[in-house]
Coordinates of C-alpha atoms and ligand atoms in Angstrom, one line a residue:
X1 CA 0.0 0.0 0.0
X2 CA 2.7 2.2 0.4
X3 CA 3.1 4.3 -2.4
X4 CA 7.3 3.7 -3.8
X5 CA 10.0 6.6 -4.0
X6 CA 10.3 7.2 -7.5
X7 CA 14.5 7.6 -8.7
X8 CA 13.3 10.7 -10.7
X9 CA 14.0 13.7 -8.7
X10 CA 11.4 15.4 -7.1
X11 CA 10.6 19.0 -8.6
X12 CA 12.4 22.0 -6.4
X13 CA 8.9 23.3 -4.3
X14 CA 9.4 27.3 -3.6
X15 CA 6.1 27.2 -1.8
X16 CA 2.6 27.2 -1.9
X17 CA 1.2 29.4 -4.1
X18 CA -2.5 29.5 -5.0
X19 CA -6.0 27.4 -4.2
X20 CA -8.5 26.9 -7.5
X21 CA -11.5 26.5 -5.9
X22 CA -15.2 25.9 -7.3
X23 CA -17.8 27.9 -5.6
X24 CA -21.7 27.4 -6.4
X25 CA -22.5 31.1 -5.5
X26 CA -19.8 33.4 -7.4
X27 CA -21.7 36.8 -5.9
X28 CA -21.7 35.3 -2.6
X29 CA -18.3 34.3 -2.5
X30 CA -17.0 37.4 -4.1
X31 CA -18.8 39.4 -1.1
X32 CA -17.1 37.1 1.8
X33 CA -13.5 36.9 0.5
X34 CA -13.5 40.6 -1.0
X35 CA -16.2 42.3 0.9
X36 CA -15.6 40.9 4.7
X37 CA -12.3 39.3 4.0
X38 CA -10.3 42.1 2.1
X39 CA -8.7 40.1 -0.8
X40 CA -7.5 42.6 -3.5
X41 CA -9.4 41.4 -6.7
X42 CA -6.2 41.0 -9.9
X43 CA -9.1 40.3 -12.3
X44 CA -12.9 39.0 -12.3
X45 CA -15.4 38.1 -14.8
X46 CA -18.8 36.2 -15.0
X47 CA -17.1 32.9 -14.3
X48 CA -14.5 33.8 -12.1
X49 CA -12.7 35.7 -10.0
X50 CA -8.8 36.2 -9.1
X51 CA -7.8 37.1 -5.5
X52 CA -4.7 37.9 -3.8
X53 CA -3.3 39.1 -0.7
X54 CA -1.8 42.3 -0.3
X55 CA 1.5 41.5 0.1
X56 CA 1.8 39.2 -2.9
X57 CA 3.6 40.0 -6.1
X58 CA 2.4 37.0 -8.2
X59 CA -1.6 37.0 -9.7
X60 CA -3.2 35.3 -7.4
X61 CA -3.3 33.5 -4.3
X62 CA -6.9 32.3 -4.7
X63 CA -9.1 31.0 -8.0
X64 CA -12.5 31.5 -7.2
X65 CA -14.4 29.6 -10.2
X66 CA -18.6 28.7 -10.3
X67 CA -19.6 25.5 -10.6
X68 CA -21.8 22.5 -10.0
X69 CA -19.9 21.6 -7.0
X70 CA -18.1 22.8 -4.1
X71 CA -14.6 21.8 -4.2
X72 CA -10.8 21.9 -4.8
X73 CA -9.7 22.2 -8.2
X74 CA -6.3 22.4 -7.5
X75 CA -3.3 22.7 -4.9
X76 CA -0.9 25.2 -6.4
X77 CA 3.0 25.6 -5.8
X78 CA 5.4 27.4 -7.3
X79 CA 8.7 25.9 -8.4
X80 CA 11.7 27.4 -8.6
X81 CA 12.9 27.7 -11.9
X82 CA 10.9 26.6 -15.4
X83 CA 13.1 23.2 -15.6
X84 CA 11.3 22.3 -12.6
X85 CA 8.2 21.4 -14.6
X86 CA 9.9 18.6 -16.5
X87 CA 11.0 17.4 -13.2
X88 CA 7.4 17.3 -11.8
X89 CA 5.9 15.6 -15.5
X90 CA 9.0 12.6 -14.7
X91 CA 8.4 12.6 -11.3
X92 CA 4.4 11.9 -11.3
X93 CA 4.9 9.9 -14.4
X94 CA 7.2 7.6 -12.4
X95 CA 4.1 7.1 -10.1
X96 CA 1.9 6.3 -12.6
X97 CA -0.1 9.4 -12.2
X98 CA -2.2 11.3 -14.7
X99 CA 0.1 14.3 -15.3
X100 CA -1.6 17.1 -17.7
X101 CA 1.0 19.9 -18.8
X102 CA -0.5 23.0 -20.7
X103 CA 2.2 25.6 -21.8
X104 CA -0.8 28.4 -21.9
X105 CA -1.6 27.6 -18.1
X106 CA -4.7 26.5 -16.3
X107 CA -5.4 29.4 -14.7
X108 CA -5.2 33.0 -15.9
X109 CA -1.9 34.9 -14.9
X110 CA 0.0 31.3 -15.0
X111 CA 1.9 30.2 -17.6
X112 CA 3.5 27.1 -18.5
X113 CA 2.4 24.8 -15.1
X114 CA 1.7 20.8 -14.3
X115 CA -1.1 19.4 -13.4
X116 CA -1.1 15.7 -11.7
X117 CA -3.7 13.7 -9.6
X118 CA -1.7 12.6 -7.3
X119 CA -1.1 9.2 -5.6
X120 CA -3.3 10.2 -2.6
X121 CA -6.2 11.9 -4.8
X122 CA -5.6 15.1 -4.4
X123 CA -5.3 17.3 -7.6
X124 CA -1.6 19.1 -7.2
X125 CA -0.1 21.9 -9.9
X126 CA 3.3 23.1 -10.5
X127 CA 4.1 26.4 -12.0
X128 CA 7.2 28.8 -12.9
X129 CA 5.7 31.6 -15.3
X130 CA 3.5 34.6 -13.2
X131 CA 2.6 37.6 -14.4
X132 CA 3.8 40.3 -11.8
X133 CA 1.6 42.7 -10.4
X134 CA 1.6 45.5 -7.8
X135 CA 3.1 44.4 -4.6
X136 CA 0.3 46.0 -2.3
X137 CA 2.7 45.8 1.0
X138 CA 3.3 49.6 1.3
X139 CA -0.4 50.6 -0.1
X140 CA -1.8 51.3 3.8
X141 CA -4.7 53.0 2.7
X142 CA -6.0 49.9 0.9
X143 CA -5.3 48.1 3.9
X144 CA -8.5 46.8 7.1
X145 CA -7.6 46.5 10.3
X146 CA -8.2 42.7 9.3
X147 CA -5.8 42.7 6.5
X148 CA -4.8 39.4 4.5
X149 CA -1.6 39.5 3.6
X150 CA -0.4 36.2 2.2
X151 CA -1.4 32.8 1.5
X152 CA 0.1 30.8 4.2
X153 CA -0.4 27.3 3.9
X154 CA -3.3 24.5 2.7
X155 CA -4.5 21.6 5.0
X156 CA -5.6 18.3 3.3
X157 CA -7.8 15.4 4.5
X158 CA -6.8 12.1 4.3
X159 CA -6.9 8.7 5.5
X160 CA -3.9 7.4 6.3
X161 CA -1.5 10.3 7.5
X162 CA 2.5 8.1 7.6
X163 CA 1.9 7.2 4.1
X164 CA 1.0 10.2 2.8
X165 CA 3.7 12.3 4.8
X166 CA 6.6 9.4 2.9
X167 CA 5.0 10.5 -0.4
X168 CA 5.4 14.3 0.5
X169 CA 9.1 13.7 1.9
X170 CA 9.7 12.2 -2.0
X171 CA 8.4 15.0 -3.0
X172 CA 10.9 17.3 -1.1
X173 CA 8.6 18.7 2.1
X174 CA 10.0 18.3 6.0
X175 CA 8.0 17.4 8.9
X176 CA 7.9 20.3 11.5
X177 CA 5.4 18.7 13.7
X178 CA 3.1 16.1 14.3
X179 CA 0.4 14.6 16.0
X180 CA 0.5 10.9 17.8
X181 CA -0.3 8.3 20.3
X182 CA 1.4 6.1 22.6
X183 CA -0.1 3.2 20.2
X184 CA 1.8 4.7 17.1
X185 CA -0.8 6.3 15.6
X186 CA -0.5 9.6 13.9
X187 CA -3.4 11.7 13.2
X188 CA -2.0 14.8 11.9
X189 CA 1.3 16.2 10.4
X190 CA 2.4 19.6 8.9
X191 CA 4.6 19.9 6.5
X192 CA 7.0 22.6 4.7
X193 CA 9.2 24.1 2.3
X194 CA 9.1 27.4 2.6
X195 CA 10.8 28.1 6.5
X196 CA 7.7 28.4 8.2
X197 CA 5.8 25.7 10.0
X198 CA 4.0 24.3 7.2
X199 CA 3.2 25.3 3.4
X200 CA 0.4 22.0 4.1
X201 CA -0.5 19.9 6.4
X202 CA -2.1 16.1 6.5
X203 CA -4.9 15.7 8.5
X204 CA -6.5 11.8 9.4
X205 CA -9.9 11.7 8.1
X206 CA -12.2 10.4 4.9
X207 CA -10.2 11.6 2.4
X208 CA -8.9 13.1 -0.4
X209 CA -10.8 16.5 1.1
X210 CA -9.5 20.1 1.5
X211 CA -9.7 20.9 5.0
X212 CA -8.6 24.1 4.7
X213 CA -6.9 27.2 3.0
X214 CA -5.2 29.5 5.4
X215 CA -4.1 33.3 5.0
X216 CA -2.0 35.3 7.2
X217 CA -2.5 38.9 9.1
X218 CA 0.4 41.0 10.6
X219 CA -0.7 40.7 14.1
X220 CA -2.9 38.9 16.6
X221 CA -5.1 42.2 16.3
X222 CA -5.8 42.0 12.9
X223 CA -7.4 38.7 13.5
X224 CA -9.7 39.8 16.3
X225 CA -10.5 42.6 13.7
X226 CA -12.2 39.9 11.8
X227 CA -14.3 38.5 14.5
X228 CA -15.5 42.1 15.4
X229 CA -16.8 43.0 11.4
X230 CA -18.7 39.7 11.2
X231 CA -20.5 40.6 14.2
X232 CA -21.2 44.2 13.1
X233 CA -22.3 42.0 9.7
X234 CA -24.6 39.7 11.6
X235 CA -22.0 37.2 10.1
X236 CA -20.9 35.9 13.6
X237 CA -22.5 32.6 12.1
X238 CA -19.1 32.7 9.5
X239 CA -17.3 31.7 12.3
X240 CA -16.5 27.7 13.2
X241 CA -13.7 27.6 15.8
X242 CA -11.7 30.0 17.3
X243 CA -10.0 33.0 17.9
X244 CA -7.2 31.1 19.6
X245 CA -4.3 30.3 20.1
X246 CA -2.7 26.9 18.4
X247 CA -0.6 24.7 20.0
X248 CA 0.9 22.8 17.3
X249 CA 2.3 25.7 15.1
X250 CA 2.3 28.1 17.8
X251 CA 0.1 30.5 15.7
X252 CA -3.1 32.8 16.8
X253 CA -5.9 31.3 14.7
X254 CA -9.4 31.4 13.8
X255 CA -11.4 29.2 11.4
X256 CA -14.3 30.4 9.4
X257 CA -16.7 29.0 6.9
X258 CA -17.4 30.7 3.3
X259 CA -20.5 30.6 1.9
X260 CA -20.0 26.8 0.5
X261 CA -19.2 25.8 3.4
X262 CA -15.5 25.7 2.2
X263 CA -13.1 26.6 5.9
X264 CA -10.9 29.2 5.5
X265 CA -8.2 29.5 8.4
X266 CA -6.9 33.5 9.4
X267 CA -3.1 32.7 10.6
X268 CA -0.3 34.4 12.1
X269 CA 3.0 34.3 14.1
X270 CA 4.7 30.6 13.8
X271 CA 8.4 30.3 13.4
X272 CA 11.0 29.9 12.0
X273 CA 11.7 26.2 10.7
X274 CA 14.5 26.8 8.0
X275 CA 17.7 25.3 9.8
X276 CA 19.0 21.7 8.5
X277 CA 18.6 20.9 11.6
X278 CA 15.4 22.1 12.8
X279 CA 13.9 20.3 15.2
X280 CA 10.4 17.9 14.7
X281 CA 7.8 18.4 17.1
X282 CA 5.7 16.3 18.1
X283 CA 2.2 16.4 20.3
X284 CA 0.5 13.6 22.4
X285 CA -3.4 13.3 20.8
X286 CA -4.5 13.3 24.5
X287 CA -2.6 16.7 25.1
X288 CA -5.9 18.7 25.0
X289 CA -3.2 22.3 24.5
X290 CA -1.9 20.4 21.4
X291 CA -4.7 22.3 18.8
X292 CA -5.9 25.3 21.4
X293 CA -3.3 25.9 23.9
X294 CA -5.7 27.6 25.8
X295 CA -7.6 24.3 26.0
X296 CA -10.1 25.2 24.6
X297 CA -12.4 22.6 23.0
X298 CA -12.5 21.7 18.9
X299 CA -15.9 21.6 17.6
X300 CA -16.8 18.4 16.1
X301 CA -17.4 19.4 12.2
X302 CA -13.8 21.0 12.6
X303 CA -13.3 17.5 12.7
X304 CA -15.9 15.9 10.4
X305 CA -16.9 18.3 7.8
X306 CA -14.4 19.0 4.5
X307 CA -14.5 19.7 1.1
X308 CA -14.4 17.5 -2.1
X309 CA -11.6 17.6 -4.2
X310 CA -11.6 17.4 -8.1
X311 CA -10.1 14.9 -10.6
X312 CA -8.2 16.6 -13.8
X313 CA -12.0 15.9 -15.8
X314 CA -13.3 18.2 -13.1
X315 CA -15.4 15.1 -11.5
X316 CA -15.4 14.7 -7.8
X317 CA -12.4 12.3 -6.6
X318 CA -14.5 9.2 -4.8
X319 CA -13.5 9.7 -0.7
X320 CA -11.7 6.8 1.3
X321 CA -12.8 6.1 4.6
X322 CA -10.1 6.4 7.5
X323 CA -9.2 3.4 9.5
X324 CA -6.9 4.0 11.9
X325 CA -8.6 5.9 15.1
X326 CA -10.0 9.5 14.7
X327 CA -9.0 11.9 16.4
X328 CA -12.2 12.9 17.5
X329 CA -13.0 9.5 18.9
X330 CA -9.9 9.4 21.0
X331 CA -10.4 12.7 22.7
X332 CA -14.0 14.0 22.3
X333 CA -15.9 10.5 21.7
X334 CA -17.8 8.3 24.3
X335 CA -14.5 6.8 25.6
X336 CA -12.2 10.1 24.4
X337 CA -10.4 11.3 26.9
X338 CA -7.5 14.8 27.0
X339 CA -5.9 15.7 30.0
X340 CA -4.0 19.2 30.6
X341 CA -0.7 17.9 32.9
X342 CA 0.4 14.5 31.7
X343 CA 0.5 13.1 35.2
X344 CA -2.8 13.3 36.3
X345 CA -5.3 10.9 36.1
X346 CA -8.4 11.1 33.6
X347 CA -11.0 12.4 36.8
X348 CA -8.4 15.1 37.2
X349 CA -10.4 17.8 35.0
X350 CA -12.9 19.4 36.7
X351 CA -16.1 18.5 35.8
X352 CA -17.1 21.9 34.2
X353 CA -14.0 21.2 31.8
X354 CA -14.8 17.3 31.0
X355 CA -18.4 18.4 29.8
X356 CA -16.2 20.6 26.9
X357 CA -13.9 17.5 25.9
X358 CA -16.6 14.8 26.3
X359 CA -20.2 14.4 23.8
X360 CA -22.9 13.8 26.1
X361 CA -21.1 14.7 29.2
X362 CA -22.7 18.3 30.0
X363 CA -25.9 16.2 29.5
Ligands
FE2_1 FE1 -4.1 25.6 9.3

């Protein structure tokens, strides 16, 4: 089952670069990324619209493109040089993927780029050639108090996380962190080329799915900025977990829903992860600081609910059930159980607290 290292190198990954996702609504979406959200729209017609954060030189960050169905068109990075591409088409040949190259792009803006399913489902692209626009960095009087300013890493379902974290090593990424159990099971684990804690992340579930697109303010601020607009919007309903702050990652977070239900993560201040030797860290699944550090509970469709991803025909990739333990069995289920010290025992939370971590408990 485990999918084999293939001798052709792996293309050189810069970092993630750009989401295409299919929307059902195209006036409703334009209104929450561009509206409440701030993206700066590149370029928009009747099918879709182009979206980027303000500190990004390249056309877009985000694809927003209607259709029939909800989903994940494509995973975008960019590579670092145009030789790269050929690297990618041997690479995912190797594996026996369908690899799709189109010299005019897939995507306004983007020239020659790759486009593979890859061995876990998921529809990846590879790109060199950008057009360059206006670098909106210095431009403060564009800028919200919950500005966007770059695309900071995508967060994929699937089911079984150790073999799709040796695919992604082929394919040049690090671990940073992880999540496990005393039983060897992982559940979650982010990964990186650009030096920051992850440019994606795996996460255990029914999968292929996106789980989630994340962009990144300055400052913690900026982030409760957000919160207070979609309350002044009567949009508090947007908003699905969070603010808080992470404990894997390190970063102040909050997770909202778009108007397809797709989650969108707001992100900011992780670290730096781009020494040889940086080191891997990893979190106990029972640690209930590990995903709020605050200890704060996750809700359950945070754990249950992603989106479909998309084959190159545009059809909805068919969704493999996990088997290895959820997460959300092991800590929020009947028999879950999260402690905050490691040393106590499981009655140690007060009971106010175990109503949070346990279904049915406040009952
Ligand atoms: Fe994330």
């Amino acid at each position: 089952m485990s999918i084999p290292t293939p001798t052709a190198p792996p293309p050189d990954i810069v970092r993630c670069a750009y989401l295409d996702l299919v929307v059902t609504d195209l006036a409703a979406s334009r209104d929450f990324y561009v509206d409440v959200l701030g993206l700066v729209v590149t370029y928009e017609d009747a099918e879709a619209v182009y979206l980027r954060s303000l500190e990004e030189f390249i056309h877009h960050n985000l694809v927003l493109r209607k259709g029939p169905v909800a989903a994940a068109a494509a995973f975008a990075y960019r590579v670092r040089s145009p030789e790269e591409l050929d690297r990618a088409v041997a690479f995912y040949r190797e594996l026996g993927c369908r690899v799709e190259r189109r010299a005019e792009g897939f995507t306004r803006g983007v020239g020659d780029s790759v486009r593979v399913t890859d061995p876990l489902g998921f529809p990846y692209e590879f790109f060199y050639d950008v057009e360059h626009v206006e670098r909106l960095a210095w431009r403060y009087d564009l800028h919200t108090p919950g500005a966007l300013v770059r695309l900071d890493h995508f967060n994929q379902v699937t089911p079984d996380v150790p073999r799709a974290v040796r695919y992604m090593e082929d394919l040049g990424f690090r671990v940073t962190e992880d999540i496990q159990d005393a039983e060897g099971t992982t559940y979650a684990a982010w990964m990186r080329r650009k030096p920051t804690v992850h440019d994606t992340a795996m996460t255990g579930g029914d999968g292929p799915r996106l789980h989630h697109v994340a962009f990144a303010t300055h400052e913690k601020h900026n982030i409760i900025a957000i919160c207070d607009k979609l309350g002044a919007l009567r949009q508090s309903d947007r908003i699905e977990r969070g603010p808080g702050r992470h404990g894997v990652s390190n970063a102040f977070y909050l997770y909202l829903r778009d108007p397809d239900g797709h989650r969108v993560e707001i992100y900011t201040q992780d670290y730096w992860t781009g020494d040889p030797d940086n080191p891997v860290v990893t979190w106990d699944v029972h640690d209930n600081q590990r995903r709020d550090w605050w200890g704060n509970p996750v809700v359950p469709s945070w754990y249950t609910e992603a989106s479909p991803v998309l084959d190159l025909d545009g059809n909805p990739q068919p969704v493999v059930a996990r088997t290895d333990t959820s997460e959300m069995a092991v800590t929020i289920g009947a028999d879950g159980f999260s402690y905050t010290r490691p040393e106590d025992d499981e009655d140690a939370l007060p009971s106010w607290k175990q109503g949070e971590y346990k279904l049915g408990h406040q009952l």
